[in-house]
PDB file of C-alpha atoms in Angstrom:
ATOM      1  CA  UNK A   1       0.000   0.000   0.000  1.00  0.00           C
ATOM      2  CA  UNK A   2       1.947   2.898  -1.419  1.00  0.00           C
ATOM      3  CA  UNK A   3       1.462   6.390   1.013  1.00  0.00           C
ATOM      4  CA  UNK A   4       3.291   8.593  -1.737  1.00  0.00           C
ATOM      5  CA  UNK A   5       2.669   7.825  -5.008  1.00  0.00           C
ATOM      6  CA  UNK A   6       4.807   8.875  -8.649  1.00  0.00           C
ATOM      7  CA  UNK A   7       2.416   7.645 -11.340  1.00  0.00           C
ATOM      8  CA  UNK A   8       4.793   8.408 -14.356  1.00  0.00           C
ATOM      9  CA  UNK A   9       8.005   6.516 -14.395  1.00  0.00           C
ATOM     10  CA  UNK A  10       9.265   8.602 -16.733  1.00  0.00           C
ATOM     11  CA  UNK A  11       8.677  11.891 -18.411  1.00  0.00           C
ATOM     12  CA  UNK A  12      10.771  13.748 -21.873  1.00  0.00           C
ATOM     13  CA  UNK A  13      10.845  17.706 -22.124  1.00  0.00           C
ATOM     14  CA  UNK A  14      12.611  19.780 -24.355  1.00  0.00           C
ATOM     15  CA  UNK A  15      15.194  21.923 -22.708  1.00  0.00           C
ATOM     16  CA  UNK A  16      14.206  25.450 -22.203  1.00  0.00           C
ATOM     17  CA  UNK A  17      10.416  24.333 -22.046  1.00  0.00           C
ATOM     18  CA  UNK A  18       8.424  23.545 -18.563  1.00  0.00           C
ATOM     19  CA  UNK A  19       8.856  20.218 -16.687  1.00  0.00           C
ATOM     20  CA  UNK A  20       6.240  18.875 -14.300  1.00  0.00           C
ATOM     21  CA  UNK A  21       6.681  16.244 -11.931  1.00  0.00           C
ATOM     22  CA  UNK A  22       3.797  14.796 -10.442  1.00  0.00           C
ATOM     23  CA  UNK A  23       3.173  13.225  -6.335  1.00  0.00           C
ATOM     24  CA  UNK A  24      -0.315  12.088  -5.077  1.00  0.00           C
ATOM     25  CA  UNK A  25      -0.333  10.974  -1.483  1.00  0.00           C
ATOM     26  CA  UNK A  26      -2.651   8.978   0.958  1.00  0.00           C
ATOM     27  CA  UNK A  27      -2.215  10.054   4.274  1.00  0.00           C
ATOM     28  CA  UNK A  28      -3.670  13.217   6.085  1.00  0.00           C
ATOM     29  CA  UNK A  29      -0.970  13.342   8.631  1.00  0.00           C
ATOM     30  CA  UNK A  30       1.610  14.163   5.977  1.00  0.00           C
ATOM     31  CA  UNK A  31       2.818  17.529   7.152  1.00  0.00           C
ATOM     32  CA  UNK A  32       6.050  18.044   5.665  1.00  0.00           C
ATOM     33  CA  UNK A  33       6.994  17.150   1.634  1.00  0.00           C
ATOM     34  CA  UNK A  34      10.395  17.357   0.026  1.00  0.00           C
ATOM     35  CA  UNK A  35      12.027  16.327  -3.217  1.00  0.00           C
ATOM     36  CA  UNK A  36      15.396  14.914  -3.900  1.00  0.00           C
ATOM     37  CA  UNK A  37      16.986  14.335  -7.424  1.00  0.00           C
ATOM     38  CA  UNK A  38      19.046  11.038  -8.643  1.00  0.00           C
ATOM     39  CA  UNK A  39      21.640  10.650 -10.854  1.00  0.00           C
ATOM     40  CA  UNK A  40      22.891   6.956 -11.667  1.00  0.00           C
ATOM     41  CA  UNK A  41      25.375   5.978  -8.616  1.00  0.00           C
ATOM     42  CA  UNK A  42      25.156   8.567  -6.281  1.00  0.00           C
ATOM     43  CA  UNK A  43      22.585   9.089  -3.817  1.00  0.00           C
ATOM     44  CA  UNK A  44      19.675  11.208  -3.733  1.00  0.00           C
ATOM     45  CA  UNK A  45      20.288  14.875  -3.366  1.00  0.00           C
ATOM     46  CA  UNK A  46      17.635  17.553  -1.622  1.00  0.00           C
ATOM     47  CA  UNK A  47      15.495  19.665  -3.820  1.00  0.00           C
ATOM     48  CA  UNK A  48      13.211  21.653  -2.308  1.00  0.00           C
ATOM     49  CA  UNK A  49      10.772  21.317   0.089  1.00  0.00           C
ATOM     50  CA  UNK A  50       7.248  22.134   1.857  1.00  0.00           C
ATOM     51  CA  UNK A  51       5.477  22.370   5.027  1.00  0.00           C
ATOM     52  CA  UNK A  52       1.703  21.801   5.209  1.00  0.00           C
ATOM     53  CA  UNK A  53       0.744  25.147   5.823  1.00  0.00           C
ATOM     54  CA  UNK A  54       2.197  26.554   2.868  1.00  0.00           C
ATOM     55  CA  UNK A  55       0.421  26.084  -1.030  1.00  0.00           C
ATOM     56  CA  UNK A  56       4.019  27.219  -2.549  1.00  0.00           C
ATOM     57  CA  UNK A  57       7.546  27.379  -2.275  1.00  0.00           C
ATOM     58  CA  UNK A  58      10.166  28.482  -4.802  1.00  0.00           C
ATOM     59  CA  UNK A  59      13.670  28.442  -5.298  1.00  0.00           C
ATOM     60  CA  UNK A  60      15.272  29.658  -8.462  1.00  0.00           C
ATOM     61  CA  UNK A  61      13.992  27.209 -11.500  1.00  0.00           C
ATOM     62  CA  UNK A  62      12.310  25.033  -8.918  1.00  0.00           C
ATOM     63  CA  UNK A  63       8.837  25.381  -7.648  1.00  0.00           C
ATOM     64  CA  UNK A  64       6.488  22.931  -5.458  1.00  0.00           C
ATOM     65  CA  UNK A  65       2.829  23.377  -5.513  1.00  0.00           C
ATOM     66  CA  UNK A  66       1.069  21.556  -2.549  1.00  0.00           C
ATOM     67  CA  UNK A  67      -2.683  20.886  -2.540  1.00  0.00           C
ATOM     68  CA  UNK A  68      -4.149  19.611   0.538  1.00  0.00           C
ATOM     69  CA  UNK A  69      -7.632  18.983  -0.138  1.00  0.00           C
ATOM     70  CA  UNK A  70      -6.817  16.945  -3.252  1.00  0.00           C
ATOM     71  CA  UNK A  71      -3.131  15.367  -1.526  1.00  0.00           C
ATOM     72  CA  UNK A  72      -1.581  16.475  -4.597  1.00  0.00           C
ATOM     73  CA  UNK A  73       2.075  18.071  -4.866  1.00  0.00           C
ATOM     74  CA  UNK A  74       3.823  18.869  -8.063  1.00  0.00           C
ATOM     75  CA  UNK A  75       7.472  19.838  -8.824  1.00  0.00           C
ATOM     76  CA  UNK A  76       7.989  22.594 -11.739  1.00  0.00           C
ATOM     77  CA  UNK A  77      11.015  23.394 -13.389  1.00  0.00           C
ATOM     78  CA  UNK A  78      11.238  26.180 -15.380  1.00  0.00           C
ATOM     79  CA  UNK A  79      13.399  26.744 -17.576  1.00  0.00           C
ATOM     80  CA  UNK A  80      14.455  22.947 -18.265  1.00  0.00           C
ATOM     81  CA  UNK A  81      17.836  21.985 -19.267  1.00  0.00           C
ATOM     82  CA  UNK A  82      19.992  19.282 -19.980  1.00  0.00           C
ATOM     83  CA  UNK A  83      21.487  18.627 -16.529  1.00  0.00           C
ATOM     84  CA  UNK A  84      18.188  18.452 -14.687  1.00  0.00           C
ATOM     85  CA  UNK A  85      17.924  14.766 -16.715  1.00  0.00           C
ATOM     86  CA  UNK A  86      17.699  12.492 -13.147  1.00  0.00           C
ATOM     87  CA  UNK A  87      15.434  11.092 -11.065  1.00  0.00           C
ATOM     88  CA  UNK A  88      13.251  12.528  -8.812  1.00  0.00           C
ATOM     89  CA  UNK A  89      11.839  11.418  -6.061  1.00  0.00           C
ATOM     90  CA  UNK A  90       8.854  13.132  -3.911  1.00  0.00           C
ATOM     91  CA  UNK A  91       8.902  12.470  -0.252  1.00  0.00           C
ATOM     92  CA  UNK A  92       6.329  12.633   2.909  1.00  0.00           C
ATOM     93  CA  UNK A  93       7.082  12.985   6.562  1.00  0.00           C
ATOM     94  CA  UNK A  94       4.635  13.073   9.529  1.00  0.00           C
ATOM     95  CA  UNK A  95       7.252  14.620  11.907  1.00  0.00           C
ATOM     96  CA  UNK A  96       6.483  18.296  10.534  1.00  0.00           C
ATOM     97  CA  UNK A  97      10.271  18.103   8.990  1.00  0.00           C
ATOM     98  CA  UNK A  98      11.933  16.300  11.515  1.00  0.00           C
ATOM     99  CA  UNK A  99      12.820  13.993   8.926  1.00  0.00           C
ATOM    100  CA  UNK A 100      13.241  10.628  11.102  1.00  0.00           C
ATOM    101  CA  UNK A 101      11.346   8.675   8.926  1.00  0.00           C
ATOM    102  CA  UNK A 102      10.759   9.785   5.106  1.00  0.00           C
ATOM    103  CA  UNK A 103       8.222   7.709   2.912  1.00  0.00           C
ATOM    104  CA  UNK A 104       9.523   8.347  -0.826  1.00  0.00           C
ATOM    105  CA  UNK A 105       7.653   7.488  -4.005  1.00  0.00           C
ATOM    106  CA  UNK A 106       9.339   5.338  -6.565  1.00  0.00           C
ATOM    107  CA  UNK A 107      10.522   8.144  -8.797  1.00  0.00           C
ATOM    108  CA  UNK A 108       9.778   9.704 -12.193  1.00  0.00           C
ATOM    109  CA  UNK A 109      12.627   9.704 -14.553  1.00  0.00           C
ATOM    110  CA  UNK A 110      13.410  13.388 -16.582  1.00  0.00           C
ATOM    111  CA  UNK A 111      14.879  13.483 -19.664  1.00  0.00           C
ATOM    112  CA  UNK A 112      15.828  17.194 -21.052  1.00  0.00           C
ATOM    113  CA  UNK A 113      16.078  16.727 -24.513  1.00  0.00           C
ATOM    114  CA  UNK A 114      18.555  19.660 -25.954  1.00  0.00           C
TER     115      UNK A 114
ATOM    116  CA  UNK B  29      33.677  19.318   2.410  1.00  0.00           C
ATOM    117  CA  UNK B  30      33.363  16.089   2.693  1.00  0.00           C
ATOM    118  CA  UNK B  31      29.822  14.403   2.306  1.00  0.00           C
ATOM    119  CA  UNK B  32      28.773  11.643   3.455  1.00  0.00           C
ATOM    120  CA  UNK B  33      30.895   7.961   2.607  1.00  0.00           C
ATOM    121  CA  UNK B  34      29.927   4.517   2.603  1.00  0.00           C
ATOM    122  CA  UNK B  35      31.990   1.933   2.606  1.00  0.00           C
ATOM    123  CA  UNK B  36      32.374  -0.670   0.596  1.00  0.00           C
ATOM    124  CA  UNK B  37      30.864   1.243  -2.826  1.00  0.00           C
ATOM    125  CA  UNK B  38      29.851  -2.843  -3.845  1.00  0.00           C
ATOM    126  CA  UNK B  39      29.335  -5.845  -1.943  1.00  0.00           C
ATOM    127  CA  UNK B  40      28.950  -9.866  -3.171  1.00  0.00           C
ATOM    128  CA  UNK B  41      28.457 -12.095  -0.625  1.00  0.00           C
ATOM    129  CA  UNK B  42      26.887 -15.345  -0.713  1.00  0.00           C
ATOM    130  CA  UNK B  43      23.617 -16.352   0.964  1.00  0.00           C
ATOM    131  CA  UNK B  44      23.573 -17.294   4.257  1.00  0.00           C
ATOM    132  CA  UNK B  45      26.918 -14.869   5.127  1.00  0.00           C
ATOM    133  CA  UNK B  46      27.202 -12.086   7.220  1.00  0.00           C
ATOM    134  CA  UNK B  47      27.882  -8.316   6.075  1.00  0.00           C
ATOM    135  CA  UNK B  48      28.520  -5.350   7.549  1.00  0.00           C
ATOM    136  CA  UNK B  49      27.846  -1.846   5.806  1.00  0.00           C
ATOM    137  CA  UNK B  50      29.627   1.356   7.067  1.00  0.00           C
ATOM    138  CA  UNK B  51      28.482   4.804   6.954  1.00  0.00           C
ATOM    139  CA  UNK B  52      30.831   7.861   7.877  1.00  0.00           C
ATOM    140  CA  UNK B  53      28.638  10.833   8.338  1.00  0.00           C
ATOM    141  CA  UNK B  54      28.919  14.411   7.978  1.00  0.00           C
ATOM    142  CA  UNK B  55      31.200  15.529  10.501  1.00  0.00           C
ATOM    143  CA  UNK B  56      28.558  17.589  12.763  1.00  0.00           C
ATOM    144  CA  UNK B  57      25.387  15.959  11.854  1.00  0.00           C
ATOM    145  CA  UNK B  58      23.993  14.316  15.039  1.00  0.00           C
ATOM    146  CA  UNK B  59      21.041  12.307  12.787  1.00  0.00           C
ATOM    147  CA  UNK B  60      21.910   9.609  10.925  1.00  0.00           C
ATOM    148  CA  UNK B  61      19.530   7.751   8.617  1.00  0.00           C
ATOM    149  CA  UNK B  62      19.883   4.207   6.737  1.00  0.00           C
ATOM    150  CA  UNK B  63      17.610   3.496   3.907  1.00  0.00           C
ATOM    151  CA  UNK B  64      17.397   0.737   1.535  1.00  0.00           C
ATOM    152  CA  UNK B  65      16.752   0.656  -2.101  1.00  0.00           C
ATOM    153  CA  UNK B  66      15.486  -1.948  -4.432  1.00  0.00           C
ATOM    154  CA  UNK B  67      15.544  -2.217  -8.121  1.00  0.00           C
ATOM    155  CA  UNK B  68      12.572   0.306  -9.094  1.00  0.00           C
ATOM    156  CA  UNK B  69      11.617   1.197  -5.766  1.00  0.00           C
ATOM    157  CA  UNK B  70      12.245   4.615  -4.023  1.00  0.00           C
ATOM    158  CA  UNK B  71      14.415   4.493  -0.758  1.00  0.00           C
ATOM    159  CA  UNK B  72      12.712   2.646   2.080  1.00  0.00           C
ATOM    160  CA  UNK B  73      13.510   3.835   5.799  1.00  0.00           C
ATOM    161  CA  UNK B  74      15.234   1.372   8.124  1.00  0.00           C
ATOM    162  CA  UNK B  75      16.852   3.017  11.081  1.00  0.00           C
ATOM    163  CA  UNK B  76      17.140   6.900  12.873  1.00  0.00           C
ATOM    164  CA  UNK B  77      20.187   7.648  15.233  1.00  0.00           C
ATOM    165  CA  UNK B  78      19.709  10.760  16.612  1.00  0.00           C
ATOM    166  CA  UNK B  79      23.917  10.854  18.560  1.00  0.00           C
ATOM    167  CA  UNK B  80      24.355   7.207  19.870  1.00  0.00           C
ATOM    168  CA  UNK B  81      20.775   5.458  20.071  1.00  0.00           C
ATOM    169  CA  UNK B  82      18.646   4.237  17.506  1.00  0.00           C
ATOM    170  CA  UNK B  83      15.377   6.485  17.823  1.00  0.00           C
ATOM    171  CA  UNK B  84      13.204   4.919  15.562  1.00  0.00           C
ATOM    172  CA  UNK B  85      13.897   1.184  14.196  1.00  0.00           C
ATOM    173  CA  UNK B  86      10.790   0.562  12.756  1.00  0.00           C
ATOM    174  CA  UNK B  87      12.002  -0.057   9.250  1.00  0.00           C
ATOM    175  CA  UNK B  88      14.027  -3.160  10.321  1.00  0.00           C
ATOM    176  CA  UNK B  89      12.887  -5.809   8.307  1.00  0.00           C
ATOM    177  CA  UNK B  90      13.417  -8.598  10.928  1.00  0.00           C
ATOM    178  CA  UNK B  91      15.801  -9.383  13.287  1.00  0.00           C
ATOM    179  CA  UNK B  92      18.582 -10.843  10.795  1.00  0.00           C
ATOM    180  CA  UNK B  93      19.287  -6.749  10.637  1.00  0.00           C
ATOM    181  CA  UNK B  94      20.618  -4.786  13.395  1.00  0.00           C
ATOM    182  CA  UNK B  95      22.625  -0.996  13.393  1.00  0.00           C
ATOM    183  CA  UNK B  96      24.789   0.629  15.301  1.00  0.00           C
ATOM    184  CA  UNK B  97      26.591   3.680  16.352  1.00  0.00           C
ATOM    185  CA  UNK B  98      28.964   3.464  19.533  1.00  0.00           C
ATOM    186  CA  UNK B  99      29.779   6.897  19.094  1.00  0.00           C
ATOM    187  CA  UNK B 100      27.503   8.734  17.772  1.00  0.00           C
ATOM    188  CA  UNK B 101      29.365   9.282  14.638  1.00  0.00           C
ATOM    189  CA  UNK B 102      30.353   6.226  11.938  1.00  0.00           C
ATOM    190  CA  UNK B 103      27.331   3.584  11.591  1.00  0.00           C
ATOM    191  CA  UNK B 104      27.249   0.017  10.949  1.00  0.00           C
ATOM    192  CA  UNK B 105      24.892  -2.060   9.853  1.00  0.00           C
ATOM    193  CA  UNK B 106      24.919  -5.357   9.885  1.00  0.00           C
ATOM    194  CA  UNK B 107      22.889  -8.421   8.444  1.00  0.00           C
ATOM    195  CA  UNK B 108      22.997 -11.833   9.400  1.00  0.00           C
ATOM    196  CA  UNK B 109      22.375 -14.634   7.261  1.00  0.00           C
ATOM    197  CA  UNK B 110      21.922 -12.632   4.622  1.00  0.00           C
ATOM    198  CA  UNK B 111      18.838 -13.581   2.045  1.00  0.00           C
ATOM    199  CA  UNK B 112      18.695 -13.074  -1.869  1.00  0.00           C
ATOM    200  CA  UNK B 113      15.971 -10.869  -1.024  1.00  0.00           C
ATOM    201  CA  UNK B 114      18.496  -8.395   0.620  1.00  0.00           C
ATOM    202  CA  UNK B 115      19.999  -7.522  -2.397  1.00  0.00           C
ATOM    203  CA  UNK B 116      19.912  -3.709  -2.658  1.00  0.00           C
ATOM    204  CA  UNK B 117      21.548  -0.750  -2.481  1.00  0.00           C
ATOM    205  CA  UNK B 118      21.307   0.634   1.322  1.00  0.00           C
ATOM    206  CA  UNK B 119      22.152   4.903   1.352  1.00  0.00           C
ATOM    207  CA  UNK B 120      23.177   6.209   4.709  1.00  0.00           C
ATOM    208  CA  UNK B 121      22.016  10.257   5.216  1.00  0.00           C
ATOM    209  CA  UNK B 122      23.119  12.386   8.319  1.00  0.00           C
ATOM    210  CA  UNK B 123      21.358  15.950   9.199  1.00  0.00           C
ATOM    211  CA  UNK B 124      21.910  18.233  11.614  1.00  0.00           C
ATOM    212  CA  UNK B 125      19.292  18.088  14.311  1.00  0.00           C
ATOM    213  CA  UNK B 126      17.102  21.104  13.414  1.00  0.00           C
ATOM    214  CA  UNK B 127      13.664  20.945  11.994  1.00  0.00           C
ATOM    215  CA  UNK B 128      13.280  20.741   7.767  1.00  0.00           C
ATOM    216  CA  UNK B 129      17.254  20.598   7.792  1.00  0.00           C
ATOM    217  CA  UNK B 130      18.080  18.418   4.585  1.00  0.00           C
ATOM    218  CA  UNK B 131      19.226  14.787   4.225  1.00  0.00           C
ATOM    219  CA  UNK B 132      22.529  14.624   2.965  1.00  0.00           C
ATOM    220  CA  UNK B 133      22.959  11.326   1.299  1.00  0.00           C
ATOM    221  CA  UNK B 134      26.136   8.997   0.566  1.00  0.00           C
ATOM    222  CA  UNK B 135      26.431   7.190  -2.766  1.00  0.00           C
ATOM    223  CA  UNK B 136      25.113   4.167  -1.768  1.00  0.00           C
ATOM    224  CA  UNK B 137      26.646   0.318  -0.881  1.00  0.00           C
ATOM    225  CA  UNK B 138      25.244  -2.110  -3.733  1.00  0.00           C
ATOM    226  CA  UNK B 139      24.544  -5.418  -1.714  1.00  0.00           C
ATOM    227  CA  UNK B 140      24.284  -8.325  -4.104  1.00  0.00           C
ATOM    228  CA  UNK B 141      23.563 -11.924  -2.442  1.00  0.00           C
ATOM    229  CA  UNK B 142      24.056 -14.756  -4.578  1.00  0.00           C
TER     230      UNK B 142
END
């Protein structure tokens, strides 16, 4: 029974155009979401993240969009380019970002195509 | 500075053998985290340290897997009679102790049982 859930494994954009990663999740007690990014043999590296009481939080290229009421986040980079090709994986906490115990989705795979 | 390392980068063992899987942490970051990834799967939680003790083991598997961290810095964990089924790649992360401060993740040991 998956609690954070990445329905597209994989997802191709053309560089300079908008990417947008998708994260549904089950549980109300989420309170705290973050994303980390993959590339091949090394481990996941932080994002971006954000608390429950926020609806948006941006840094640079990267924004997340959090909707409560339909347990929806989504990651949007803007502009895309090549070296944002990873994986990305959209994480849950209950611990309000305490971060003892993440529950991560299985990843959507970006491709930038130049 | 240095991130975080895990030692060995690869492991083979056979089944039934024991391992143990090191993690050196960011020097300063009281939290440390092991997680465990399968083929296609996002990371899975196993173990929090927060300094020496384990504060939340609920993402043992069983009792063939155990972690520790004398002193409250490097991390072991080790796995008895190891399975097929424990084949993975298991991350180590370390934080400092503050609420919504970042995972820092290691590269990962590759744990292959034949």
């Amino acid at each position: 029974d998956q609690q954070v859930k990445q329905n597209s494994p994989s997802l191709s954009v053309q560089e300079g155009r908008i990417s947008i990663l998708n994260c549904d999740y089950t549980n109300s007690m989420f309170d705290y979401f973050l994303w980390y990014k993959k590339y091949p043999a090394e481990g996941p590296t932080f994002l971006i993240s954000i608390s429950s009481i926020k609806d948006k939080n941006e840094d640079g290229r990267f924004t997340v969009f959090l909707n409560k009421s339909a347990k929806h986040l989504s990651l949007h980079i803007v502009p895309s380019q090549p070296g944002d090709s990873a994986v990305y994986f959209c994480a849950a906490s209950v611990d309000g970002g305490s971060q003892g115990n993440l529950i991560f989705g299985k990843g959507t795979k970006l491709s930038v195509k130049p | 500075g240095a991130g975080v390392s895990q030692t060995p980068s690869n492991k083979v063992t056979e089944k039934g053998k024991y391992v143990e899987l090191r993690c050196d942490p960011i020097s300063g970051h009281t939290a440390l985290y092991w997680y465990r990834q399968s083929l296609g799967q996002g990371p899975e939680f196993l173990i929090y340290f927060q300094g020496t003790g384990a504060a939340d083991d609920s993402g043992l598997p069983n009792d063939r897997f155990f972690a520790v961290r004398p002193e409250g810095s490097v991390s072991t964990l080790k796995i008895q009679r190891t399975e097929r089924g424990d084949s993975a790649v298991y991350l180590c992360a370390s934080s400092l102790n503050r609420l919504g401060a970042p995972l820092h993740f290691g590269n990962g040991t590759r744990l292959t049982v034949t």
